[in-house]
Coordinates of C-alpha atoms and ligand atoms in Angstrom, one line a residue:
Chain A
X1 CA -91.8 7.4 -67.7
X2 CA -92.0 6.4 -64.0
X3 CA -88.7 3.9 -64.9
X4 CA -86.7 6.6 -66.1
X5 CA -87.6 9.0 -63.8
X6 CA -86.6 6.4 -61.3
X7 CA -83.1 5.6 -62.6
X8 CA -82.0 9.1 -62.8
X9 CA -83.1 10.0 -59.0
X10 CA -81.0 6.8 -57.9
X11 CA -78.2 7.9 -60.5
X12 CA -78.2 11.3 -58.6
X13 CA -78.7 10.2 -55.7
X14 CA -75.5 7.7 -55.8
X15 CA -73.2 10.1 -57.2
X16 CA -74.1 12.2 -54.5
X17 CA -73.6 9.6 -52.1
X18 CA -70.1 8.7 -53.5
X19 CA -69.2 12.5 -53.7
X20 CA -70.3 13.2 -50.2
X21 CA -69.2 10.0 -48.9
X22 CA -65.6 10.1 -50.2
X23 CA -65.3 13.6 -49.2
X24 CA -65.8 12.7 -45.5
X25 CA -63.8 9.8 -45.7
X26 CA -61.0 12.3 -47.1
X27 CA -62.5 14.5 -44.3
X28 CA -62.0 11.9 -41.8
X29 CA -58.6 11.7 -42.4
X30 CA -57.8 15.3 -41.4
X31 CA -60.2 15.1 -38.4
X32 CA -58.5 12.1 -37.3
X33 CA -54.7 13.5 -36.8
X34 CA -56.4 16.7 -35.7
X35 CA -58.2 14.5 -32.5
X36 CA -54.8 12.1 -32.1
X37 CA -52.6 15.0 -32.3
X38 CA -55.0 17.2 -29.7
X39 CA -55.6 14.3 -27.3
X40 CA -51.8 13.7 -27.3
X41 CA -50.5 17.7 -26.8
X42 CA -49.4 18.0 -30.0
X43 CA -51.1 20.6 -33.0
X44 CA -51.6 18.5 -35.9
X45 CA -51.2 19.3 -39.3
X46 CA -50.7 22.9 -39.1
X47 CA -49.3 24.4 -42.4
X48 CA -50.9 24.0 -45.2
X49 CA -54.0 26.1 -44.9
X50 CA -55.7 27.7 -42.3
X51 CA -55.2 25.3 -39.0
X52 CA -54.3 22.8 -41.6
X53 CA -57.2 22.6 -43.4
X54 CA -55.8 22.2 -46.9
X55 CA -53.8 19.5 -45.8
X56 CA -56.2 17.0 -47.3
X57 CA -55.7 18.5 -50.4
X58 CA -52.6 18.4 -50.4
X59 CA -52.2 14.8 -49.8
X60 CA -54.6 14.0 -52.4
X61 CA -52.7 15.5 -54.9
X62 CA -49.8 13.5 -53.2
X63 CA -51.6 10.6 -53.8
X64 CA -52.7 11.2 -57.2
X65 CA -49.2 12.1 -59.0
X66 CA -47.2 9.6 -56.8
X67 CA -45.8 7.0 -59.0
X68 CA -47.8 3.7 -59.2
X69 CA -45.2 1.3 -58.3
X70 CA -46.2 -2.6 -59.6
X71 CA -43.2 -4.6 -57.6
X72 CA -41.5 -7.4 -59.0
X73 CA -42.7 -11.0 -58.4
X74 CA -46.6 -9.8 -57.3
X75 CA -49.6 -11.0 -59.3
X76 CA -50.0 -8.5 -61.4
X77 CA -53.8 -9.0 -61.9
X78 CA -55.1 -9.7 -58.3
X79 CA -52.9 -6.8 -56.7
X80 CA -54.3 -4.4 -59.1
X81 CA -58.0 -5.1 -58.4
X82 CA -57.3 -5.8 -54.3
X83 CA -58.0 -1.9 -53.4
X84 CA -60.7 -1.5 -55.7
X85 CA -62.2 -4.3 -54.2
X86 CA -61.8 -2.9 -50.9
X87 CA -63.2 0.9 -52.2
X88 CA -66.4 -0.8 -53.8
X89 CA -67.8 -2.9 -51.3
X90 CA -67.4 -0.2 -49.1
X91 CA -69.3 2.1 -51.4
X92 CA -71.6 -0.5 -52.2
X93 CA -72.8 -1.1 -48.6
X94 CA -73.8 2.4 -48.2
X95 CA -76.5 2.3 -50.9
X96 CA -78.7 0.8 -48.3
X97 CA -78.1 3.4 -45.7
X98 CA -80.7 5.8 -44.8
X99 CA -78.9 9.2 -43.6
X100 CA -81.2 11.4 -43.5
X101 CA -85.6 11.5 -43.2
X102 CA -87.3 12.2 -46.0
X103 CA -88.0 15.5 -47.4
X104 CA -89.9 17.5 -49.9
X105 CA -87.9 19.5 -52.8
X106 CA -90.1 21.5 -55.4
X107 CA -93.3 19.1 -54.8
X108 CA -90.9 16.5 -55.3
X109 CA -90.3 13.5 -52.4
X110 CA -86.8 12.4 -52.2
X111 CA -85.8 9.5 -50.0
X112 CA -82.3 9.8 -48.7
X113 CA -81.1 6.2 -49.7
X114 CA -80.2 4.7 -52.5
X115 CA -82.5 1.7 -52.7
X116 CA -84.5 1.0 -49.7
X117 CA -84.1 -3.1 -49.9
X118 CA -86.5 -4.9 -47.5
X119 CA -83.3 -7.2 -46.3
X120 CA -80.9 -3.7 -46.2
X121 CA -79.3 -4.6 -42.9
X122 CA -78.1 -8.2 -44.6
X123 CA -76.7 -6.3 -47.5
X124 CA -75.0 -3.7 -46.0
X125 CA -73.1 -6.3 -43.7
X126 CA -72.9 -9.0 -46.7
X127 CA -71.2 -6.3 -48.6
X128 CA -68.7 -5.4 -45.7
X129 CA -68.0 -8.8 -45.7
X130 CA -66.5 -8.9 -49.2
X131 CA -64.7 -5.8 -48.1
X132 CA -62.5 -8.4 -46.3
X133 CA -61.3 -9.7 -49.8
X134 CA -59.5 -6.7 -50.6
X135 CA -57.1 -7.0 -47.7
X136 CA -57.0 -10.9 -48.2
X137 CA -56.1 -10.8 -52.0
X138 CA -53.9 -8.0 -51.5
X139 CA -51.9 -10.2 -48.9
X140 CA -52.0 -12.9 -50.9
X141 CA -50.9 -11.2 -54.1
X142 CA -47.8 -9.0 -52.4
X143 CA -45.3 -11.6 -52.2
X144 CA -44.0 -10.1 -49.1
X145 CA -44.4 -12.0 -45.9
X146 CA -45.9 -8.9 -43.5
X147 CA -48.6 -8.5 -46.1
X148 CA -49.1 -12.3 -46.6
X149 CA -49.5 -12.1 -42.7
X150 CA -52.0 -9.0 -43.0
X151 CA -53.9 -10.9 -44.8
X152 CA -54.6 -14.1 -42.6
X153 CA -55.2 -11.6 -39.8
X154 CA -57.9 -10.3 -42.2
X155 CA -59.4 -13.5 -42.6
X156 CA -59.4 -14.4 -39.0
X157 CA -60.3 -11.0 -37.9
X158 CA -63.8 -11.9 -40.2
X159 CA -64.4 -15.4 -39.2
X160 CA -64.2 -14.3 -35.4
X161 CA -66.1 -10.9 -35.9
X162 CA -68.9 -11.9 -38.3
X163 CA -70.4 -13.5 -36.2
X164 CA -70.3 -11.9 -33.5
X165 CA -71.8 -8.9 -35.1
X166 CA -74.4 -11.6 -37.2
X167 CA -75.8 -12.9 -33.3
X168 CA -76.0 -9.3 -31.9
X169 CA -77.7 -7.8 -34.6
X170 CA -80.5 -10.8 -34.4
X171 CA -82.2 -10.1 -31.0
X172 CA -83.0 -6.7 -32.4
X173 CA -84.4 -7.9 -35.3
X174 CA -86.7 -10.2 -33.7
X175 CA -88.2 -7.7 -31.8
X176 CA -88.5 -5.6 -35.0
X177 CA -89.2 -8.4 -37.4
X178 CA -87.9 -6.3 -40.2
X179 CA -84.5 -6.3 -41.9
X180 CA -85.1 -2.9 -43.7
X181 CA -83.4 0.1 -42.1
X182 CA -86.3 2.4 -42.5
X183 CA -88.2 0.0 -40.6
X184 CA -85.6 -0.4 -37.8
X185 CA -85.5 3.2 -37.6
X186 CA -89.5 3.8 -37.9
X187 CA -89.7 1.0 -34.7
X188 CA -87.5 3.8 -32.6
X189 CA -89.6 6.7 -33.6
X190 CA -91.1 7.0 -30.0
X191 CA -87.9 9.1 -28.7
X192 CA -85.1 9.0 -26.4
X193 CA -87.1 6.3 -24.5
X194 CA -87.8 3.7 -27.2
X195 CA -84.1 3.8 -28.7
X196 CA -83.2 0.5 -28.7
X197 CA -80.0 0.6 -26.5
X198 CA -82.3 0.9 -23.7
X199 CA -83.9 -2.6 -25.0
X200 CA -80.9 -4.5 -26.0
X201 CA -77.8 -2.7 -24.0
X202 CA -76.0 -6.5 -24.5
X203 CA -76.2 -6.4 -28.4
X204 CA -75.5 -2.6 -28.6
X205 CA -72.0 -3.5 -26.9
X206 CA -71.2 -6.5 -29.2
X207 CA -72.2 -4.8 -32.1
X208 CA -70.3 -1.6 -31.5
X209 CA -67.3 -4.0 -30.6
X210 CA -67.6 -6.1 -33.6
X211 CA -68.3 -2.9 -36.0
X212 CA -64.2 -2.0 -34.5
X213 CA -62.8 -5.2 -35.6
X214 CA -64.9 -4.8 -38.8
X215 CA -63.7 -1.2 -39.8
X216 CA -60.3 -2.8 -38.5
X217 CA -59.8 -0.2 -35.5
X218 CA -57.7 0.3 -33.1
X219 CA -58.6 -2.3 -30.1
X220 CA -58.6 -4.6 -33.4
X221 CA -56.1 -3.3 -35.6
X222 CA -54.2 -6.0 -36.4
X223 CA -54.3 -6.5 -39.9
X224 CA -52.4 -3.3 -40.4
X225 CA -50.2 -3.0 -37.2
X226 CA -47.4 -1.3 -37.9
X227 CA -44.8 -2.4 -34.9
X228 CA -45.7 -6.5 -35.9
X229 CA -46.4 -6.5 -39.9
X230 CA -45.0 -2.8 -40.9
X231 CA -48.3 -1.5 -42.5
X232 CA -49.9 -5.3 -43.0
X233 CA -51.5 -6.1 -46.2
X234 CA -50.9 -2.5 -47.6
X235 CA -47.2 -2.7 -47.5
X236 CA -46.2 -3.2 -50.9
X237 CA -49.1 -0.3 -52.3
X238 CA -48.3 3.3 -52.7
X239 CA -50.0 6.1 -54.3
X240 CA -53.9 5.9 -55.4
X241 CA -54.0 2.1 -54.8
X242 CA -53.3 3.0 -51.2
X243 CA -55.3 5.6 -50.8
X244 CA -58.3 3.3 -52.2
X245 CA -57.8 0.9 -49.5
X246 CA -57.9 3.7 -47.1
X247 CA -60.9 5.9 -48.3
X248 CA -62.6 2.2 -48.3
X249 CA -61.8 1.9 -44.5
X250 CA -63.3 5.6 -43.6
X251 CA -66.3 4.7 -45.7
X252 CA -67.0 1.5 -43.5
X253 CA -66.3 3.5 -40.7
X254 CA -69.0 6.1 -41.7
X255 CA -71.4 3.2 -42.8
X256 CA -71.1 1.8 -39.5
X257 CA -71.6 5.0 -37.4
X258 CA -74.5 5.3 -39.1
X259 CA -75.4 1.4 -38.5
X260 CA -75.0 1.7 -35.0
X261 CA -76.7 5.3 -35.2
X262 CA -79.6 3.6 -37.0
X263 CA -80.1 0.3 -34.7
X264 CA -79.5 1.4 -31.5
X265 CA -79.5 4.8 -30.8
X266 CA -83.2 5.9 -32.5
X267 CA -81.7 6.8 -35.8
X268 CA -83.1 10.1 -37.3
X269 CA -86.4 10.5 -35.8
X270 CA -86.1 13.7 -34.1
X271 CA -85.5 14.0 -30.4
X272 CA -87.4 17.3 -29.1
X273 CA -86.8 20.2 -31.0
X274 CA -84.0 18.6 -32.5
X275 CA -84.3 17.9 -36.6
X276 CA -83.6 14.6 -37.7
X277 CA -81.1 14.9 -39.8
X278 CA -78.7 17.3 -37.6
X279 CA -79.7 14.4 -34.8
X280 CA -77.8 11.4 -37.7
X281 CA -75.1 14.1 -38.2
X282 CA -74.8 14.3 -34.3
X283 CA -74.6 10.9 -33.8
X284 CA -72.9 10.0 -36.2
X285 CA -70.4 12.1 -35.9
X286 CA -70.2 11.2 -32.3
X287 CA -69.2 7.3 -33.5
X288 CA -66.5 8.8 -35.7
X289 CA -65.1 10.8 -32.6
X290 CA -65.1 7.6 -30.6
X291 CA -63.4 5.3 -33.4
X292 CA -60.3 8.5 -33.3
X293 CA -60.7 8.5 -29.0
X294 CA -60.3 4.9 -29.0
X295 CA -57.6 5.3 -31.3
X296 CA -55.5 7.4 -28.7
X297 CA -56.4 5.6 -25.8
X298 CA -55.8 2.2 -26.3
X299 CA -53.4 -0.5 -27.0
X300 CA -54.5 -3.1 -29.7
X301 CA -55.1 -7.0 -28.9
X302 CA -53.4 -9.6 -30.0
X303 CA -55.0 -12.2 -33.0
X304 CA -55.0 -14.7 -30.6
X305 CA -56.5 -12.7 -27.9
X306 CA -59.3 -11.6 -30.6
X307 CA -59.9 -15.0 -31.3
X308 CA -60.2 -16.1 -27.4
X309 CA -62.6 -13.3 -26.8
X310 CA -64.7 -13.6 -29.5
X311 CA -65.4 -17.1 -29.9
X312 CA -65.4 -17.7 -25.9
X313 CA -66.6 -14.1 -24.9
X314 CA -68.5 -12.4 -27.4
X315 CA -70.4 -15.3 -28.9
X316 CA -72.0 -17.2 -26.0
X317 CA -72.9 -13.6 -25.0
X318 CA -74.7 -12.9 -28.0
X319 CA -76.2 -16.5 -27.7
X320 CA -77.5 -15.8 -24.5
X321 CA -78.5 -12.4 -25.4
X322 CA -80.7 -14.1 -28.4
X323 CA -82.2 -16.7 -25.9
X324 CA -83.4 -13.8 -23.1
X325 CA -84.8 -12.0 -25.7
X326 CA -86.6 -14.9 -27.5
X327 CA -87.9 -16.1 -23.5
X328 CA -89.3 -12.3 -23.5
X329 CA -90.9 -12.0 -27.0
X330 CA -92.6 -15.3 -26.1
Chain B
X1 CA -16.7 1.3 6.7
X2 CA -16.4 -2.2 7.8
X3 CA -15.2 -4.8 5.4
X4 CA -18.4 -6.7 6.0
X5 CA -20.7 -3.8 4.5
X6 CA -18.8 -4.2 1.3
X7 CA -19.4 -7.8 1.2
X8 CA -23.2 -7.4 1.0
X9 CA -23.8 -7.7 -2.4
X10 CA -27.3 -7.6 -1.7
X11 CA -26.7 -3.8 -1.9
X12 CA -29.8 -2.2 -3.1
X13 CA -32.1 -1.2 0.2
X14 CA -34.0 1.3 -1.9
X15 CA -35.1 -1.1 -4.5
X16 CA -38.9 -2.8 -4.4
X17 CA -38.3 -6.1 -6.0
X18 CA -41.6 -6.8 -8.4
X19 CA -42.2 -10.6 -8.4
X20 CA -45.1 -10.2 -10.8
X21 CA -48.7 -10.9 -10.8
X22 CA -49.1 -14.0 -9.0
X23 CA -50.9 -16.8 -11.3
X24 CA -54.4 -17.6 -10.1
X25 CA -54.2 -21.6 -8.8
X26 CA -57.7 -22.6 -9.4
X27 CA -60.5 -21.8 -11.9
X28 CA -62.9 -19.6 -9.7
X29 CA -59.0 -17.8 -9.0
X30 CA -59.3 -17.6 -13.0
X31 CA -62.5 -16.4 -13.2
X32 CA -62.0 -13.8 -10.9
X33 CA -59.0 -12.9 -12.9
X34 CA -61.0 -13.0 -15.8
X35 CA -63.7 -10.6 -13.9
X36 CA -61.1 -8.5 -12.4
X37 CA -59.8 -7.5 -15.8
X38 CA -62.8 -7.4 -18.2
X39 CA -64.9 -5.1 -15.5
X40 CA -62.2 -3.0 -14.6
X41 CA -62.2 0.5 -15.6
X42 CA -59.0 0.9 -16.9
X43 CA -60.1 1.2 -20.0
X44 CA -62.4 4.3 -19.5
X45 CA -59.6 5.7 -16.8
X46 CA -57.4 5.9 -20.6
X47 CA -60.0 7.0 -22.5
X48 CA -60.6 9.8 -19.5
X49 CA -57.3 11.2 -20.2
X50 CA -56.8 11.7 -23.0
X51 CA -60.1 13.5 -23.2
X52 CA -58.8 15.2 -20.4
X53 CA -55.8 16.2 -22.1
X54 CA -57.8 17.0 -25.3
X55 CA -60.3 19.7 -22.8
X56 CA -57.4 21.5 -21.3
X57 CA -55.9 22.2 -24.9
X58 CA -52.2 22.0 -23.1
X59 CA -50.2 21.7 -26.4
X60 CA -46.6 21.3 -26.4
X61 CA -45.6 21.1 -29.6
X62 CA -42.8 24.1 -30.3
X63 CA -43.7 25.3 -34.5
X64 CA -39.8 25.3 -35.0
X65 CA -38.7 27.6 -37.6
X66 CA -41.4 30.3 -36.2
X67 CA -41.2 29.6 -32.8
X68 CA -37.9 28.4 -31.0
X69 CA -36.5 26.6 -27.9
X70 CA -34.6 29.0 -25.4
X71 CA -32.0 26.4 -24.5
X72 CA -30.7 26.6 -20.9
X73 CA -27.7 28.5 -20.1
X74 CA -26.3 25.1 -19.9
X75 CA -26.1 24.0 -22.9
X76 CA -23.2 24.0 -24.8
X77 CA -23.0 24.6 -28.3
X78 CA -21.0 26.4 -30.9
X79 CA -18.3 28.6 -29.3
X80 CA -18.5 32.6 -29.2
X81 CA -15.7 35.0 -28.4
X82 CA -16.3 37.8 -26.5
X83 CA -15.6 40.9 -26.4
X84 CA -14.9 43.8 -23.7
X85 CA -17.4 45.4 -22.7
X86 CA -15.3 48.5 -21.4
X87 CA -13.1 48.7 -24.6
X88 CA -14.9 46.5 -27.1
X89 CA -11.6 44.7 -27.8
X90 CA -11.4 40.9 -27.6
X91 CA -11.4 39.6 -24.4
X92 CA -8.6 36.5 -25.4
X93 CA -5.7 37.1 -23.8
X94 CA -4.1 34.9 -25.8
X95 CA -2.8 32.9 -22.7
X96 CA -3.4 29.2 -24.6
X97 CA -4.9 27.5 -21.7
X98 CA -8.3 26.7 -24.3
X99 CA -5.5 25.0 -26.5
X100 CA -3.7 23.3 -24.1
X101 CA -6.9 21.9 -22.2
X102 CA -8.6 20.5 -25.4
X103 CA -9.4 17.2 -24.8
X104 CA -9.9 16.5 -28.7
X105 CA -6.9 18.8 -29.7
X106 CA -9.2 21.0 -32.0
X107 CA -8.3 24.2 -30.8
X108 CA -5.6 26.0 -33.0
X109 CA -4.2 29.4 -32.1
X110 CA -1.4 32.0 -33.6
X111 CA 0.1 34.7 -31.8
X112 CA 2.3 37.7 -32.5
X113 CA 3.4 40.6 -30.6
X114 CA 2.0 43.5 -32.4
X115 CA 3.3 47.2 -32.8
X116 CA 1.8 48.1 -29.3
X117 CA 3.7 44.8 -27.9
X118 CA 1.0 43.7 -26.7
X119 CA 0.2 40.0 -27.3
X120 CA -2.2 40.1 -30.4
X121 CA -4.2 36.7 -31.1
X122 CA -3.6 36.4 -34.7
X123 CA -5.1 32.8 -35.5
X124 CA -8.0 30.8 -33.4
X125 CA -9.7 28.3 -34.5
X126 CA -12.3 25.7 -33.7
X127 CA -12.1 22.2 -35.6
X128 CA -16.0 21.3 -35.0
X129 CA -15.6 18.3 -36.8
X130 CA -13.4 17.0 -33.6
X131 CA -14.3 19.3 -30.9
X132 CA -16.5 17.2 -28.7
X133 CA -18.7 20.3 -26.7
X134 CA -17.1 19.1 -23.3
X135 CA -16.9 22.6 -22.4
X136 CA -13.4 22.4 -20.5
X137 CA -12.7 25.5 -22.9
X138 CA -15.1 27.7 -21.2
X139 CA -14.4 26.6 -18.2
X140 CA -11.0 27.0 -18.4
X141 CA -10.8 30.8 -19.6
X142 CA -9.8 32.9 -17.3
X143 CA -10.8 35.9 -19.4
X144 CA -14.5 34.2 -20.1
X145 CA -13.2 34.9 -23.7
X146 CA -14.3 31.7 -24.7
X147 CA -18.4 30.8 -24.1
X148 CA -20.7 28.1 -25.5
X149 CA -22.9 30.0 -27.4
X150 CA -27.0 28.3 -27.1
X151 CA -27.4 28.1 -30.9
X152 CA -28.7 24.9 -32.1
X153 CA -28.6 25.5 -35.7
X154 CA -25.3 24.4 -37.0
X155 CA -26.2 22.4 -40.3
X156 CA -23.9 23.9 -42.8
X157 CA -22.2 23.5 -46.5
X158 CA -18.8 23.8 -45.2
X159 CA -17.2 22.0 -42.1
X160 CA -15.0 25.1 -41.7
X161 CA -17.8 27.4 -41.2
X162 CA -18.9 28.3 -37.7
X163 CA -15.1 27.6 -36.3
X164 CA -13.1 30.5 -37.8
X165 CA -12.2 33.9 -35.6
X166 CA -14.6 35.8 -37.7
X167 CA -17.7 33.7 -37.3
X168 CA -17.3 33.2 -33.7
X169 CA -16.0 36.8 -32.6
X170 CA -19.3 38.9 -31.5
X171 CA -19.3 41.4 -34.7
X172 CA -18.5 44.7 -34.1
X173 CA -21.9 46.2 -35.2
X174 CA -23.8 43.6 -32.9
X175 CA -21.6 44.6 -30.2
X176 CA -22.2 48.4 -30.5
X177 CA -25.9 47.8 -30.6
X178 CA -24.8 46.5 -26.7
X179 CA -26.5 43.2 -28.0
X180 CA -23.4 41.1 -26.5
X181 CA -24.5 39.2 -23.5
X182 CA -22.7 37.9 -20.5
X183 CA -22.2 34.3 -20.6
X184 CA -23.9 32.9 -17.9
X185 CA -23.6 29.4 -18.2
X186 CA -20.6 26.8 -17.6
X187 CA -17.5 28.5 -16.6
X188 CA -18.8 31.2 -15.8
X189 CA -18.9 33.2 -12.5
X190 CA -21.8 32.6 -10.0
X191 CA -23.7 35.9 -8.9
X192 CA -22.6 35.9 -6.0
X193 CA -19.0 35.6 -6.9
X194 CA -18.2 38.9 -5.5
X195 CA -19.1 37.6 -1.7
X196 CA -15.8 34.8 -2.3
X197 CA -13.3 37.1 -2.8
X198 CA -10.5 37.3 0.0
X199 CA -7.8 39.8 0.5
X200 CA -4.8 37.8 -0.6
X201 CA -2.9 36.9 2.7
X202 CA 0.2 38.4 2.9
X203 CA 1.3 38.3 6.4
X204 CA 3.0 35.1 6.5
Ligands
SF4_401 S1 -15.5 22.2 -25.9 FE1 -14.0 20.7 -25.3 S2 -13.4 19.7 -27.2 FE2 -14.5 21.6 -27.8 S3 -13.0 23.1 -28.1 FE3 -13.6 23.3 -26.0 S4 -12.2 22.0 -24.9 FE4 -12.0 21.4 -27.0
SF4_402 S1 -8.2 30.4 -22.5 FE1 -9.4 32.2 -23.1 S2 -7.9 33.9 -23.0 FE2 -6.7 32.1 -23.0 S3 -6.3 31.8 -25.2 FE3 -8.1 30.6 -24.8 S4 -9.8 32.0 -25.2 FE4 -7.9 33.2 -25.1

């Protein structure tokens, strides 16, 4: 009874997550030409709607009719499966996201995550990590050189990032000995004062620089610059396949605003009168406007350049961050 | 000028020659470079503005088919023919100076003498596929019969339309309605014309 009971909650509860989820990636979207557009004088998507609200609707039905286009000479197989790939695993990582506190409905307890895993943290970033196969095989699959290109970028843009988020992300953990969300958030419930940015300022930086180059944004947006490899490993897609590679990349982005919301900036425990749950929406929502500000403001690196500074910048850093905080715990 | 001055080749006083960022010679010079750059604020000064920009909600962008450009008096686009304001009759004369000045020969004109004999322009023409908007038309006019109008939408079926008498001559109706403006722009007179006019000397 218990069992079934069980499976239906986390059946609900997923397709919930996948609705909501997908709806503010789609949301996302919108939001994002709305800040570019405002930041450089112009309006924005403006017809379609009021303010250009509808516009999201509009290109979803875009993307839905638009003809799926299979070009010549690509493997048939792996450039079918690339952007589902890249949807999933981003879907999949946010079953072990906590967004909201707990609450009571009816007499009944829900828990706002899909399965509260005691090694979460490793799972969500484990299944990021595949994400990177979606651009990789679809590079590899597109016979066309600027998506062949997209791809190594991909692959380097992992080996250098990985680990640099992998390093930060452990002197945290050692002072919280738990990999389980809940439990990194329950360590920050004290307030404003026990968030952990205060603790680990170092870490909060490399992980909120590495979580760019993960959701591939701007500073780090090589694998799909447009002035070097036309539109990288996405070149050769159209239609829904694109748009699965790109609701994949909002979903990360929204998995890791609410990583970095989670680790280091006290989650949703409630600060003063604040609830918790407007607090997650707050802040995460404040990670999504950064990702767009960054967007407008900055120019990208070069692959080398994101090499140089993460193997010879980020990662001693972390390294050193790891060894302070070790020196302290002892 | 002296033969010498034009010698100097060198001739560009007002010009600050940038040599580029000199390379740092040693590895504490790179270091500091490294410092310099990776401490700097720049950054956050770029992310300041376009926040900035974002807070003072200055947007330029012009909704086009709602909302469109008053182009400067300046600008020179498809021709209009005038008409008297005293009389409402056209202003051409029909004196062919437009014609004769064309730089892209795309002016064509007929006249006749009509009943009245007075000179009656019968035929005018614009080839627009030719004519290159220099403006030497306008300017040339002694009757400011001929104006650049500032209309920008010229995208049309036909490469006729727009250059025929009819489409340029201010309609009749529109000019009734005293919705003919003075041209102000090229050729035209200045304001203060009036204060350049001399009595024509006759006392030589
Ligand atoms: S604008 Fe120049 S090219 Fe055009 S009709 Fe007038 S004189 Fe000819
Ligand atoms: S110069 Fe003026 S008045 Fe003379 S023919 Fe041309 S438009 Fe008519």
């Amino acid at each position: 009874m218990i069992e079934t009971a069980l499976i239906i909650e986390t059946v609900v509860k997923a397709v919930i997550a996948l609705a909501v989820i997908a709806g503010m990636a789609g949301f996302a979207t919108f939001l994002e030409r709305k800040v570019l557009a405002f930041m450089q004088r112009r309006l924005g998507p403006m017809h379609v709607g009021p303010y250009g609200l509808l516009q999201l609707a509009a290109d979803g039905i875009k993307l839905f009719t638009k003809e799926d286009i299979i070009p010549q000479n690509v493997v048939k197989p792996i450039f079918v499966i690339a952007p589902i790939i890249g949807a999933v695993s981003a879907f999949v990582a946010i079953a072990a996201v906590p967004y909201f506190p707990q609450f009571t409905v009816f007499g009944y307890t829900i828990h706002p995550i899909i399965s509260d895993i005691n090694v979460g943290l490793l799972f969500i970033m484990g299944a990021a990590s595949v994400g990177m196969y979606g651009p990789l095989l679809a590079g590899l699959s597109s016979h066309n050189k600027w998506s062949l290109l997209g791809g190594a970028r991909a692959v380097i843009q992992l080996l250098s990032f990985e680990v640099v988020s992998g390093l930060s992300i452990l002197a945290p953990l050692m002072m919280i000995g738990s990999l389980s969300l809940i439990d990194i958030n329950d360590y920050q419930i004290g307030g404003f004062s026990s968030w952990l940015v205060w603790k680990q300022p170092l870490a909060f930086v490399l992980f909120a620089i590495a979580g760019f180059a993960e959701t591939n944004r701007t500073p780090f947006d090589l694998v799909e610059f447009e002035a070097e490899i036309v539109s990288g490993y996405a070149t050769e897609y159209s239609g829904m396949r694109w748009g699965l590679f790109f609701i994949g990349e909002y979903a990360n982005m929204i998995t890791i605003s609410a990583l970095v919301s989670i680790i280091f900036m006290g989650g949703y425990n409630p600060l003063w009168i604040i609830p918790g749950a407007i607090m997650m929406l707050v802040k995460v929502s404040f990670w999504i406007f950064l990702f767009l500000w960054v967007r407008a403001a900055w120019p990208h690196v070069r692959p080398d350049q994101l090499m140089w500074v993460c193997w010879k910048v980020l990662m001693p850093l972390a390294l050193i961050n790891i060894l302070i905080t070790g020196i302290v715990l002892v | 000028m002296e033969l010498r001055g034009f010698k100097n080749r060198n001739a560009t006083p007002g010009y600050i020659y940038f040599e580029g960022e000199s390379k740092p010679q040693d590895a504490w010079g790179r270091f500091k470079r490294f410092a310099d750059r990776a401490v700097k604020g720049e950054l956050f000064v770029g992310l300041w503005i376009v926040l900035r920009e974002m807070i003072r909600f200055n947007i330029h962008t012009v909704q086009y088919p709602a909302e469109k450009l008053q182009m400067s008096p300046r600008y020179r686009s498809i021709h209009k023919l005038l008409r008297l304001f005293e009389s409402g009759y056209e202003r051409c004369i029909g004196c062919g100076l437009c014609e004769k000045i064309c730089i892209s020969n795309c002016i064509k004109m007929d006249t006749k003498v009509d009943e009245k004999s007075r000179k009656l322009v019968s035929q005018y023409t614009i080839n627009f596929g030719r004519c290159i908007f220099c403006g030497y038309c306008a300017e040339v006019c002694p009757e400011l019969a001929i104006v650049h109008g500032d209309d920008y939408e010229h995208a049309s079926e036909q490469r006729a339309h727009f250059g025929l008498k009819e489409d340029m001559l201010t309609p009749l109706d529109k000019f009734k309605a005293k919705k003919q403006k003075e041209f102000p722009g090229f050729g035209a007179l200045s304001k203060d014309a009036d204060k350049f006019v001399k009595k024509t000397p006759l006392a030589y």
